[in-house]
Every structure is written in C-alpha cells, then in structure tokens.
Coordinates of C-alpha atoms (C1' of nucleotides) in Angstrom, one line a residue:
Chain A
M938 CA -10.5 16.0 2.8
A939 CA -13.0 12.7 3.4
K940 CA -16.1 13.5 4.9
F941 CA -15.4 10.9 7.5
T942 CA -12.0 10.5 9.2
R943 CA -10.5 7.5 11.4
P944 CA -11.2 8.1 15.1
T945 CA -8.4 9.7 16.9
G946 CA -5.5 7.2 18.1
T947 CA -6.8 4.4 15.4
L948 CA -5.0 2.9 12.4
D949 CA -6.1 1.7 8.8
I950 CA -3.9 -1.3 8.2
L951 CA -3.6 -0.9 4.7
P952 CA -2.7 -3.7 1.8
E953 CA 1.0 -2.4 1.8
D954 CA 1.2 -2.9 5.2
Q955 CA -0.7 -6.5 5.7
P956 CA 2.8 -8.1 4.6
Y957 CA 4.2 -7.0 8.2
W958 CA 1.2 -7.7 10.4
E959 CA 0.5 -11.3 8.7
Y960 CA 4.5 -12.1 9.2
I961 CA 4.3 -10.7 12.7
L962 CA 1.2 -12.9 14.2
A963 CA 2.1 -16.0 12.1
C964 CA 5.7 -15.8 13.4
A965 CA 4.4 -15.4 17.1
A966 CA 1.7 -18.0 16.8
T967 CA 4.2 -20.3 15.7
V968 CA 6.7 -19.6 18.7
A969 CA 4.1 -20.5 21.1
R970 CA 2.8 -23.2 19.5
D971 CA 6.5 -24.7 19.4
Y972 CA 6.1 -23.9 23.4
G973 CA 3.2 -25.9 23.6
F974 CA 0.5 -23.3 24.3
A975 CA -2.8 -23.5 22.8
R976 CA -4.7 -20.6 21.4
I977 CA -7.6 -18.6 23.1
D978 CA -10.0 -16.1 22.4
V979 CA -11.6 -13.8 24.8
P980 CA -14.0 -11.1 24.3
I981 CA -12.8 -7.6 23.3
F982 CA -15.4 -6.2 26.0
E983 CA -16.0 -7.2 29.5
T984 CA -17.7 -6.4 32.4
T985 CA -15.5 -3.1 33.7
E986 CA -15.3 -4.5 37.5
V987 CA -13.1 -7.4 35.7
F988 CA -10.4 -4.6 34.5
A989 CA -11.1 -2.3 37.2
R990 CA -10.2 -5.0 39.8
G991 CA -7.6 -6.9 37.5
V992 CA -5.6 -4.3 36.2
G993 CA -6.2 -2.3 39.5
A994 CA -7.4 1.2 40.9
G995 CA -5.0 3.8 41.2
T996 CA -3.1 2.2 37.9
D997 CA -3.2 5.0 34.7
I998 CA -5.2 2.3 33.0
V999 CA -8.3 2.5 35.1
D1000 CA -8.1 5.9 36.5
K1001 CA -7.9 7.8 32.9
E1002 CA -7.6 5.1 29.7
M1003 CA -10.3 3.1 29.9
Y1004 CA -13.0 2.7 27.3
S1005 CA -16.1 2.5 29.5
F1006 CA -19.6 2.8 28.3
K1007 CA -23.0 1.1 29.5
D1008 CA -24.8 -0.9 27.2
K1009 CA -28.6 -0.9 26.3
G1010 CA -28.9 -3.4 29.3
G1011 CA -27.4 -0.7 31.7
N1012 CA -24.4 -2.9 32.1
D1013 CA -21.1 -1.3 32.9
I1014 CA -18.7 -2.3 29.9
T1015 CA -15.5 -1.4 29.0
L1016 CA -13.3 -2.4 25.9
R1017 CA -10.5 -4.5 27.1
P1018 CA -7.4 -2.1 28.2
E1019 CA -5.4 -5.5 28.2
F1020 CA -5.6 -9.5 28.0
T1021 CA -4.4 -10.8 30.9
A1022 CA -7.3 -9.9 33.5
G1023 CA -9.9 -11.4 30.8
V1024 CA -7.5 -14.5 29.8
M1025 CA -7.8 -14.7 33.9
R1026 CA -11.8 -14.5 34.0
A1027 CA -12.1 -17.0 31.3
Y1028 CA -9.7 -19.4 32.9
I1029 CA -11.7 -19.1 36.3
E1030 CA -15.1 -19.0 34.6
N1031 CA -14.2 -22.1 32.1
G1032 CA -13.1 -24.1 35.1
M1033 CA -9.6 -24.4 33.3
H1034 CA -7.8 -25.0 36.9
V1035 CA -8.9 -28.7 35.9
L1036 CA -6.4 -28.8 33.0
P1037 CA -3.0 -30.6 33.0
K1038 CA -0.9 -27.6 34.8
P1039 CA 0.8 -25.1 33.8
V1040 CA -1.7 -23.9 31.3
K1041 CA -0.3 -22.1 28.6
L1042 CA -2.9 -19.8 26.4
Y1043 CA -1.8 -17.1 23.7
S1044 CA -4.1 -14.7 22.5
T1045 CA -3.6 -11.8 19.8
G1046 CA -6.5 -9.1 18.8
P1047 CA -7.0 -5.5 19.9
V1048 CA -7.1 -3.5 23.2
F1049 CA -8.1 0.1 24.1
R1050 CA -6.3 2.7 25.8
Y1051 CA -8.0 6.4 25.7
E1052 CA -4.8 8.3 25.6
R1053 CA -3.1 11.1 23.6
P1054 CA -1.7 9.3 20.6
Q1055 CA 2.3 9.6 19.5
A1056 CA 4.9 8.0 17.7
G1057 CA 4.2 4.0 18.7
R1058 CA 1.0 4.8 20.4
Y1059 CA -2.5 4.6 19.6
R1060 CA -5.8 4.1 21.0
Q1061 CA -6.2 0.9 19.5
L1062 CA -3.5 -1.4 19.4
Y1063 CA -3.2 -5.0 18.3
Q1064 CA -1.0 -6.9 21.1
F1065 CA 0.3 -10.6 21.0
N1066 CA -0.1 -11.8 25.0
A1067 CA 1.1 -15.2 26.2
E1068 CA 0.3 -16.2 29.9
I1069 CA 1.6 -19.3 31.6
L1070 CA -1.0 -20.1 34.7
G1071 CA -0.4 -23.0 37.4
E1072 CA 3.3 -22.9 37.8
Q1073 CA 5.5 -21.0 40.5
N1074 CA 8.9 -22.1 39.3
P1075 CA 10.9 -19.4 37.6
L1076 CA 11.4 -22.1 34.6
A1077 CA 7.6 -20.4 33.8
D1078 CA 9.1 -17.2 34.1
L1079 CA 12.0 -18.5 31.9
E1080 CA 9.7 -19.9 29.2
I1081 CA 7.8 -16.6 28.8
M1082 CA 11.1 -14.6 28.3
L1083 CA 12.2 -17.3 25.8
I1084 CA 9.3 -16.9 23.2
A1085 CA 9.6 -13.2 23.6
W1086 CA 13.7 -13.6 22.6
D1087 CA 12.5 -16.1 19.6
I1088 CA 10.1 -14.5 18.2
Y1089 CA 12.1 -11.3 17.5
A1090 CA 15.1 -13.4 17.1
R1091 CA 12.9 -15.2 14.5
L1092 CA 11.5 -11.7 12.8
G1093 CA 15.1 -10.6 12.2
F1094 CA 15.4 -7.9 14.7
T1095 CA 18.6 -6.6 16.3
N1096 CA 20.0 -4.2 18.8
L1097 CA 17.1 -5.3 21.4
A1098 CA 17.6 -5.2 25.3
F1099 CA 16.1 -7.4 27.3
Q1100 CA 15.4 -5.4 31.0
L1101 CA 14.8 -7.3 33.8
N1102 CA 13.8 -7.0 37.6
T1103 CA 12.2 -7.6 40.2
T1104 CA 9.5 -6.3 41.9
G1105 CA 9.3 -8.8 45.2
C1106 CA 5.8 -9.8 46.8
P1107 CA 3.1 -8.6 49.0
V1108 CA 5.7 -10.1 52.1
C1109 CA 8.5 -7.8 50.9
R1110 CA 7.3 -5.3 48.8
P1111 CA 5.4 -2.9 51.8
G1112 CA 9.0 -3.0 53.4
Y1113 CA 10.7 -1.8 50.4
I1114 CA 8.2 1.1 50.0
E1115 CA 9.0 2.0 53.2
H1116 CA 12.7 2.2 52.4
L1117 CA 12.4 4.3 49.4
R1118 CA 9.6 6.6 50.8
A1119 CA 12.1 7.1 53.5
H1120 CA 14.7 8.1 50.7
Y1121 CA 12.5 10.4 49.1
H1122 CA 11.5 12.4 52.5
V1123 CA 14.8 12.7 52.7
H1124 CA 15.4 14.5 49.6
Y1125 CA 11.8 15.7 49.1
S1126 CA 13.3 19.5 47.8
K1127 CA 15.4 17.9 45.1
I1128 CA 12.6 15.9 43.3
C1129 CA 10.0 17.0 41.0
D1130 CA 6.4 17.7 41.7
D1131 CA 5.4 14.8 40.0
C1132 CA 7.5 12.4 42.5
K1133 CA 6.4 14.4 45.0
V1134 CA 2.9 12.9 43.9
R1135 CA 4.0 9.7 43.1
I1136 CA 6.0 8.9 46.3
D1137 CA 2.4 8.6 47.8
K1138 CA 0.2 7.2 45.6
N1139 CA 2.7 5.0 42.8
P1140 CA 5.8 5.0 45.1
L1141 CA 7.7 2.6 42.8
R1142 CA 6.8 4.6 39.8
V1143 CA 9.4 7.2 41.2
L1144 CA 11.9 5.3 40.2
D1145 CA 11.2 5.8 36.4
C1146 CA 11.2 9.4 36.2
K1147 CA 13.0 10.8 33.6
R1148 CA 13.5 14.4 35.1
E1149 CA 17.0 15.2 35.1
Q1150 CA 16.3 17.1 38.8
C1151 CA 15.3 13.6 39.9
Q1152 CA 18.4 11.6 38.7
P1153 CA 20.4 11.7 41.3
V1154 CA 17.8 11.0 44.1
I1155 CA 17.0 7.8 41.9
A1156 CA 20.2 6.7 41.9
S1157 CA 21.1 6.8 45.4
A1158 CA 17.4 5.0 46.0
P1159 CA 17.3 1.8 47.5
K1160 CA 17.1 -0.9 45.3
M1161 CA 13.9 -3.8 45.3
V1162 CA 17.0 -6.7 44.7
D1163 CA 18.4 -5.6 48.2
H1164 CA 15.0 -5.8 49.8
V1165 CA 13.3 -8.9 48.4
C1166 CA 12.5 -11.8 51.0
D1167 CA 14.4 -15.1 50.4
D1168 CA 11.0 -17.0 48.4
C1169 CA 11.8 -14.2 45.8
A1170 CA 15.4 -13.6 45.7
A1171 CA 16.2 -17.5 45.1
H1172 CA 13.1 -16.8 42.9
F1173 CA 15.1 -14.2 40.8
A1174 CA 18.4 -16.1 41.0
E1175 CA 17.0 -19.3 39.3
L1176 CA 15.6 -17.1 36.5
R1177 CA 18.7 -15.6 36.2
A1178 CA 21.0 -18.6 36.7
Y1179 CA 19.0 -20.1 33.6
L1180 CA 19.5 -17.1 31.7
D1181 CA 23.2 -16.9 32.3
D1182 CA 23.4 -20.4 31.2
L1183 CA 21.8 -19.7 28.0
G1184 CA 24.1 -16.9 27.4
K1185 CA 20.9 -14.3 27.0
P1186 CA 21.7 -11.3 27.3
Y1187 CA 19.6 -8.8 29.8
T1188 CA 20.6 -5.9 31.9
L1189 CA 19.7 -5.9 35.3
N1190 CA 17.5 -2.8 35.8
H1191 CA 16.8 -1.7 39.0
R1192 CA 14.0 1.3 37.7
L1193 CA 12.0 -1.2 36.1
V1194 CA 8.4 -0.8 37.3
R1195 CA 5.5 -1.5 35.5
G1196 CA 2.4 0.3 35.4
L1197 CA 0.0 -2.7 36.3
D1198 CA -0.6 -3.3 39.9
Y1199 CA -0.7 -7.2 39.6
Y1200 CA 2.8 -7.7 39.2
T1201 CA 5.1 -9.6 41.8
K1202 CA 8.3 -10.8 41.7
T1203 CA 9.9 -11.2 37.9
V1204 CA 8.9 -7.8 35.5
F1205 CA 10.7 -7.7 31.9
E1206 CA 10.4 -5.4 29.2
V1207 CA 11.9 -5.5 25.6
W1208 CA 13.7 -1.9 24.4
A1209 CA 14.3 -0.9 20.8
E1210 CA 15.0 2.2 19.7
G1211 CA 13.6 3.4 16.5
I1212 CA 10.0 4.3 17.3
G1213 CA 10.6 7.7 18.9
A1214 CA 10.2 8.0 22.8
Q1215 CA 8.6 4.7 22.8
S1216 CA 11.3 2.1 23.5
A1217 CA 9.0 -1.1 25.0
I1218 CA 7.9 -3.3 22.4
C1219 CA 7.3 -5.8 25.0
G1220 CA 6.6 -5.9 28.8
G1221 CA 5.5 -8.9 30.9
G1222 CA 6.0 -10.4 34.3
R1223 CA 4.7 -13.0 37.1
Y1224 CA 1.1 -12.1 38.9
D1225 CA 0.7 -14.5 41.4
G1226 CA -2.1 -13.2 43.2
L1227 CA -4.2 -12.0 40.2
I1228 CA -6.6 -15.3 39.8
E1229 CA -7.5 -15.0 43.3
L1230 CA -7.9 -11.6 43.2
L1231 CA -10.5 -12.6 40.7
G1232 CA -12.0 -15.0 42.8
G1233 CA -10.3 -18.0 41.3
S1234 CA -8.5 -20.5 43.9
P1235 CA -4.8 -19.3 44.4
T1236 CA -3.2 -19.6 41.3
P1237 CA 0.4 -18.3 40.2
G1238 CA 0.8 -17.0 36.5
V1239 CA 3.2 -15.2 34.3
G1240 CA 3.1 -13.5 30.9
F1241 CA 3.6 -11.2 28.5
A1242 CA 2.2 -8.5 26.1
A1243 CA 4.2 -7.6 22.9
G1244 CA 2.9 -4.6 20.8
I1245 CA 2.6 -5.1 17.1
E1246 CA 2.1 -1.8 15.7
R1247 CA 5.6 -1.1 17.4
A1248 CA 7.1 -3.9 16.2
V1249 CA 5.9 -3.1 12.2
L1250 CA 7.5 0.3 13.1
L1251 CA 10.6 -1.4 14.0
M1252 CA 10.6 -3.5 11.2
K1253 CA 10.6 -0.9 9.0
A1254 CA 13.3 1.5 11.2
Q1255 CA 15.7 -1.7 10.8
N1256 CA 14.8 -2.4 7.4
V1257 CA 13.7 -6.1 8.3
P1258 CA 12.6 -7.6 4.9
V1259 CA 9.0 -9.3 5.2
P1260 CA 8.2 -12.1 3.0
I1261 CA 5.3 -10.5 0.3
P1262 CA 2.6 -13.2 -0.2
P1263 CA 3.0 -13.8 -4.0
S1264 CA 0.0 -12.6 -6.5
P1265 CA -1.8 -15.2 -8.3
P1266 CA 0.3 -16.3 -11.3
V1267 CA -2.3 -16.1 -14.1
F1268 CA -4.1 -13.3 -15.7
I1269 CA -6.5 -14.4 -18.5
A1270 CA -7.1 -11.9 -20.9
Y1271 CA -9.5 -12.4 -24.3
L1272 CA -10.9 -10.6 -27.2
G1273 CA -14.4 -11.2 -27.8
D1274 CA -17.8 -12.6 -26.4
A1275 CA -17.2 -15.8 -27.2
A1276 CA -13.7 -15.7 -26.1
R1277 CA -15.0 -14.5 -22.8
M1278 CA -17.3 -17.4 -22.1
H1279 CA -14.4 -19.8 -22.6
A1280 CA -12.3 -17.4 -20.2
V1281 CA -14.8 -18.1 -17.5
R1282 CA -14.2 -21.5 -17.9
L1283 CA -10.6 -21.6 -17.8
L1284 CA -10.6 -19.6 -14.9
A1285 CA -12.7 -21.8 -13.3
Q1286 CA -10.4 -24.9 -14.6
L1287 CA -7.6 -23.4 -13.1
H1288 CA -8.9 -22.9 -9.9
E1289 CA -10.3 -25.9 -9.7
V1290 CA -6.9 -27.4 -9.7
G1291 CA -5.3 -24.6 -7.0
I1292 CA -4.0 -22.3 -9.6
G1293 CA -4.2 -18.9 -8.8
A1294 CA -5.8 -16.8 -11.5
Q1295 CA -8.0 -13.5 -12.2
I1296 CA -9.9 -12.6 -15.2
A1297 CA -9.9 -9.6 -17.1
M1298 CA -13.1 -7.8 -16.6
S1299 CA -13.2 -4.9 -19.2
G1300 CA -10.7 -3.2 -21.5
S1301 CA -8.8 -3.9 -24.9
L1302 CA -6.3 -6.5 -25.2
K1303 CA -3.5 -4.1 -24.6
S1304 CA -5.5 -2.7 -21.3
Q1305 CA -5.8 -6.3 -20.5
L1306 CA -2.0 -7.3 -20.6
R1307 CA -1.6 -3.6 -18.9
Q1308 CA -3.4 -4.8 -16.1
A1309 CA -2.1 -8.6 -15.5
D1310 CA 1.5 -6.5 -15.4
K1311 CA 0.2 -4.2 -12.8
R1312 CA -1.3 -7.5 -10.7
G1313 CA 2.1 -8.8 -10.6
A1314 CA 1.1 -11.8 -12.8
R1315 CA 3.6 -14.4 -14.2
F1316 CA 1.6 -15.7 -16.9
A1317 CA -1.1 -14.2 -18.9
V1318 CA -3.6 -16.5 -21.0
I1319 CA -4.6 -15.1 -24.1
I1320 CA -7.9 -16.4 -26.0
G1321 CA -9.3 -15.2 -29.1
E1322 CA -11.0 -15.8 -32.6
D1323 CA -7.7 -18.1 -33.8
E1324 CA -7.3 -19.6 -30.4
M1325 CA -10.9 -20.6 -30.3
A1326 CA -10.9 -22.2 -33.6
Q1327 CA -7.6 -24.5 -33.0
G1328 CA -8.2 -25.4 -29.2
L1329 CA -5.6 -23.0 -28.1
V1330 CA -4.8 -20.8 -25.7
T1331 CA -1.6 -18.0 -25.8
L1332 CA 0.5 -18.5 -22.8
R1333 CA 2.6 -15.4 -22.7
S1334 CA 5.4 -15.6 -20.0
L1335 CA 5.1 -11.4 -18.5
A1336 CA 8.9 -12.0 -17.5
L1337 CA 10.6 -13.3 -20.5
G1338 CA 7.9 -11.8 -23.2
T1339 CA 7.6 -15.4 -24.6
Q1340 CA 4.7 -16.6 -25.2
E1341 CA 3.6 -20.5 -27.1
A1342 CA 0.1 -21.9 -28.2
V1343 CA -1.3 -24.4 -25.5
P1344 CA -4.4 -27.0 -25.6
F1345 CA -7.4 -25.9 -23.7
V1346 CA -6.9 -29.1 -21.8
L1347 CA -3.7 -29.2 -21.0
L1348 CA -3.3 -25.4 -19.9
D1349 CA -3.2 -26.4 -15.9
D1350 CA -0.8 -28.8 -16.5
V1351 CA 1.6 -26.6 -18.3
I1352 CA 1.3 -23.7 -16.2
R1353 CA 1.7 -26.0 -13.2
R1354 CA 4.9 -27.5 -14.7
Q1355 CA 6.1 -23.8 -15.1
I1356 CA 5.3 -22.6 -11.6
T1357 CA 7.1 -25.3 -9.8
Chain B
rG735 C1' -5.4 16.1 30.6
rU736 C1' -1.0 19.8 29.0
rG737 C1' 2.4 21.7 25.0
rG738 C1' 5.1 22.6 20.6
rC739 C1' 4.9 21.9 14.9
rU740 C1' 2.0 21.2 10.8
rG741 C1' -2.5 21.0 7.2
rU742 C1' -2.8 22.8 -0.8
rG743 C1' -6.4 16.9 -5.9
rG744 C1' -5.7 9.8 -3.5
rC745 C1' 0.0 10.3 -2.5
rC746 C1' 4.3 14.1 -2.6
rU747 C1' 5.3 19.2 -3.8
rA748 C1' 4.5 24.5 -6.4
rA749 C1' 2.6 29.3 -6.2
rU750 C1' 6.6 38.4 -4.0
rG751 C1' -0.9 39.9 -0.4
rG752 C1' -3.0 40.3 -6.8
rU753 C1' -6.1 37.2 -13.0
rU754 C1' -9.7 30.8 -14.6
rA755 C1' -4.3 27.5 -8.1
rA756 C1' 0.8 24.9 -11.3
rG757 C1' 3.4 20.2 -11.5
rG758 C1' 5.3 15.2 -10.2
rC759 C1' 3.7 10.3 -8.9
rU760 C1' -0.4 7.1 -8.8
rC761 C1' -5.2 5.7 -11.7
rC762 C1' -7.7 5.4 -17.0
rU763 C1' -7.3 6.1 -22.3
rG764 C1' -4.6 6.4 -27.1
rA765 C1' -0.4 5.9 -30.4
rC766 C1' -2.6 1.9 -38.2
rU767 C1' -7.3 -2.2 -36.4
rG768 C1' -5.1 -9.2 -31.4
rU769 C1' 0.1 -8.2 -27.1
rG770 C1' 2.5 -5.6 -20.9
rA771 C1' 6.6 -2.9 -18.7
rC772 C1' 10.0 1.5 -21.4
rU773 C1' 8.6 6.1 -24.4
rC774 C1' 5.1 9.8 -26.0
rA775 C1' 0.3 12.2 -26.3
rG776 C1' -4.2 12.8 -23.6
rG777 C1' -7.9 12.5 -19.7
rC778 C1' -9.8 11.8 -14.6
rA779 C1' -9.1 14.5 -9.6
rA780 C1' -8.7 20.2 -5.2
rC781 C1' -13.8 25.8 -4.1
rU782 C1' -6.2 25.2 -0.5
rG783 C1' -9.2 21.3 7.2
rU784 C1' -13.8 24.3 9.2
rG785 C1' -15.6 28.7 10.5
rG786 C1' -14.4 34.1 11.2
rG787 C1' -11.7 38.2 10.7
rU788 C1' -7.7 42.3 8.6
rU789 C1' -7.7 44.0 3.3
rC790 C1' -10.1 46.7 -2.4
rG791 C1' -8.2 41.8 -3.1
rA792 C1' -6.4 35.8 1.3
rG793 C1' -3.4 29.8 -0.4
rU794 C1' -0.4 33.2 1.4
rC795 C1' -1.3 38.1 7.3
rC796 C1' -4.8 37.6 12.4
rC797 C1' -8.0 34.5 15.6
rA798 C1' -10.8 30.6 17.0
rC799 C1' -12.3 25.3 16.2
rC800 C1' -11.1 20.6 14.1
rA801 C1' -7.8 17.2 12.7
rG802 C1' -2.8 15.4 12.0
rU803 C1' 1.8 14.7 14.3
rC804 C1' 5.6 15.0 18.1
rA805 C1' 6.5 15.4 23.3
rC806 C1' 5.1 14.8 28.6
rC807 C1' 1.6 11.9 32.4
rC808 C1' 1.8 6.4 31.3
rC809 C1' 2.4 2.1 28.7
rA810 C1' 2.4 -2.2 23.9

RNA sequence: GUGGCUGUGGCCUAAUGGUUAAGGCUCCUGACUGUGACUCAGGCAACUGUGGGUUCGAGUCCCACCAGUCACCCCA
C-alpha cells in the first residue's frame, strides 16, 4: 500500500485515459467555437458569497457540498461547485455587458463538491460549461441544447435521451408550488418521510422522488406546464417548435427539476445508461434572475454543464472509439560512444524539421530495439561503427522488418517520405 | 451524513487455522559477441489496508478504524 493515497473522491487521470479526455474536451471546444462561443477561464475558487448567493441557500450544493475555508487573510473562500455563478461574477466585474449581445462563453475545468463518491460521482469533477448571456429569446435555449446535442453526436454516443421541462418563473412558480403543496397535503399519509420534509423545504424536489410509495402521488400531482404564465408558456412552446422542426428527439419530463435555485423556464438534462445509478451526463437551463441577484443589471441567461468523467465512463460502456495520439515515429539506437554523440545530432536534426523522435538512453542494441518496439516507434534508426565510417545510418522499419542504409544528410527526407 | 460489499507485489489471482505467502501479467536482463515482436531461461518486487483480540499457531476467525466500491440523499 502506498504511503499516500488520493483524497477521497478524486481521480488520477492516467496516460491510458488521456485520449478520452483530450478527445472529449477538444470536441466540445470545437462545437462551442463553431457556434460562436469564446472561452473564459475564471478562478477555481471564489469568495464564498458568490456561490452562496448564486447557487442559492437551501440547495444541497450550498448546504452541505461546498469546499469552504478561510484563507490566511481571513477571507471566506470556496472551491467552485459549478461554473455559472463564477462566470456571472466575471461578466459583471469585467463589464462584459458592453459586449455585443448575446455574449456566448464556454469554460472547462474542475469543480468540487463534498459528497460520498460512487459510480460517476466524484468530489473533484471536470465539467464543460457554456452560457449565453443577454438574450431572452428561446433561440438561446435552443442553441445551448444544440451544442450538447452536437457534442454527444460528434463523439459517437448512441441511446441518449434528452429530457425537457419548464420550471416557470417568479410570476407563475409560486402559484404552482401552492397547488403542489395542496396536492401533497391531501396525500400526506401516503408519501415518504423525505418528501414530507421536501414539500416544505424544497417543494419541486418531491417530483423526482424515487420511492415506490410516492410514485402514485407524483403521477397525479399537478404539472408545472399546466400552471405557467402566458410568457413562460409561449417561451416553452417556441423552443419546442424549433426542436420539433429540427427533428431533435426529446422527452417532456414533468418531473425534471433541478437542484439549483436559479433556474427559470427551460430546464433540460441528457440521460444515458451505463454509469451506474447516475444517468445525467449533462444538465442545464435558463437563469434569468441570476445576474441581477449577483449585483448586475437585469440580464437573462441560459447555459449547461456536461460532466467529463461521466462522458468517459459512458464512452467506455458504449465502446465508443477514441483516436489515440500517435507515438513519435522514430527511435534512435546506437552502439558505442562515438555513435552516441552522432545519435544525439540525429535526434536534433529530426526535431528541427518536426519529425518526432526519441533516443535510447541505455542498454544493449537488443535492448534498445526492444524499447523502440514497446514505445510504438515505426522506425528504428541504428548507428554504429560501420555506419559512422560510411556516413550512413541503418533505417529499420519495425513493422516490416526491412532496413536500408541512408546517408546522414538524407535521413529526414527519407523518413518524411515514408511517414506521409 | 446513512447502509451493503470488498481489502494478498504496480495489476489480476491462489493458498482444508499449520513450515521461508504461490502463480500469471507488466517491467528488467540474457539466449556465440550489431537487430525488436514470438519462444525459452533468469531477475526485481508483498512483513497479506492499519491496530487490537481469539488460538500452541491467523492471509484465513472476531472487533475497531481506515480505504475502496456500490447504493441512498442529491447531482455532472
């Protein structure tokens, strides 16, 4: 047992897994840029208040999942549990409201939540995040959803389910919650203990209770869509019209509620099977009141976050292939001190013209060639006394087992010709 | 925070309560002196998660703790 181990809920992303990460992050960034998004990087930690206000007191994230501490200056600091609040803070602080609207931003990096880890759940996790600020039109909601769609499609996922709902707005949601509470009050004796707490503390959450006993009560519960105001209804209808016209399959899910306080109108998630009990690989929605809440001028926004670990898990579960970055094609082996000096020059010569090459650092020629093979080189360049005397190197194809004598000065040309 | 399961070299796995914990993979070295993969031979590497207890004797049984894992809560 190693003396030191990873902190609970963290992950070492080993070289063998890096191709997944590079592929997913590159794909997500490409799609976002194709939609006109610019990258923004904000600090990994913020003043605690940014999240406490932004995410919302009463949410699980703020109540029990934040990594908070006092720094040496006595400031209350929290490792970001999500991107949106920090990005909104940056938008306000940097006067980004003067940028041409809508402002489209994406980010990627780690976020932190103090939870008990399980399949697809970690304390440090990576997210890809995108936001559209300053646009009330449902086209912004649509574009956010399309990005998620395109990323997963481009990666090669299948059997994904898009879940869609509307959570109303400050105008209509309070009324709906009253209907919901009334309904639950009638069936109070039939619901689980957790729901008895939820209906007061976080009423929408009763809708996604998984307990068997609560299912009939949920099924007969009033639906948000039936109680939204005209504005929210029109917004939702327009978004759905776009999705329907594009033929994007989605499931209307009246039970889809999200754990963050700031959502208004549209909420959506992307579900997949294959990562244990966790099915959401992506989630997002509209948050029209957030920027104002954080001290900015009233600005609508919509965004989403995708979990990278879950995407990696899913790619493995679905056997989605990923491109493997190629090894440097050349491995340089040598015999003797004089040849080693020359081998170093060959190494430099190849790198000057952009040909990837490694040089043996020790071992017999046999051992050096074994290294060449293990490292996935396509060619071994061998230089010894014989070659030195003639101004040649032996260029051996590891795949074919053939080799030829090549003059020093022509080595890069010959290799280039063979690898292209 | 709660509950179930698990814990033997870097990885996988073996060992009726009984000698110096066995094997496979990986890694390294070598097989007539300058040639990889396949084969063969050898080598490195574990006080069996930690601490107690039961026993003449514990990797094996019991307890605690720790860690991992899965699930709940909730979310990516």
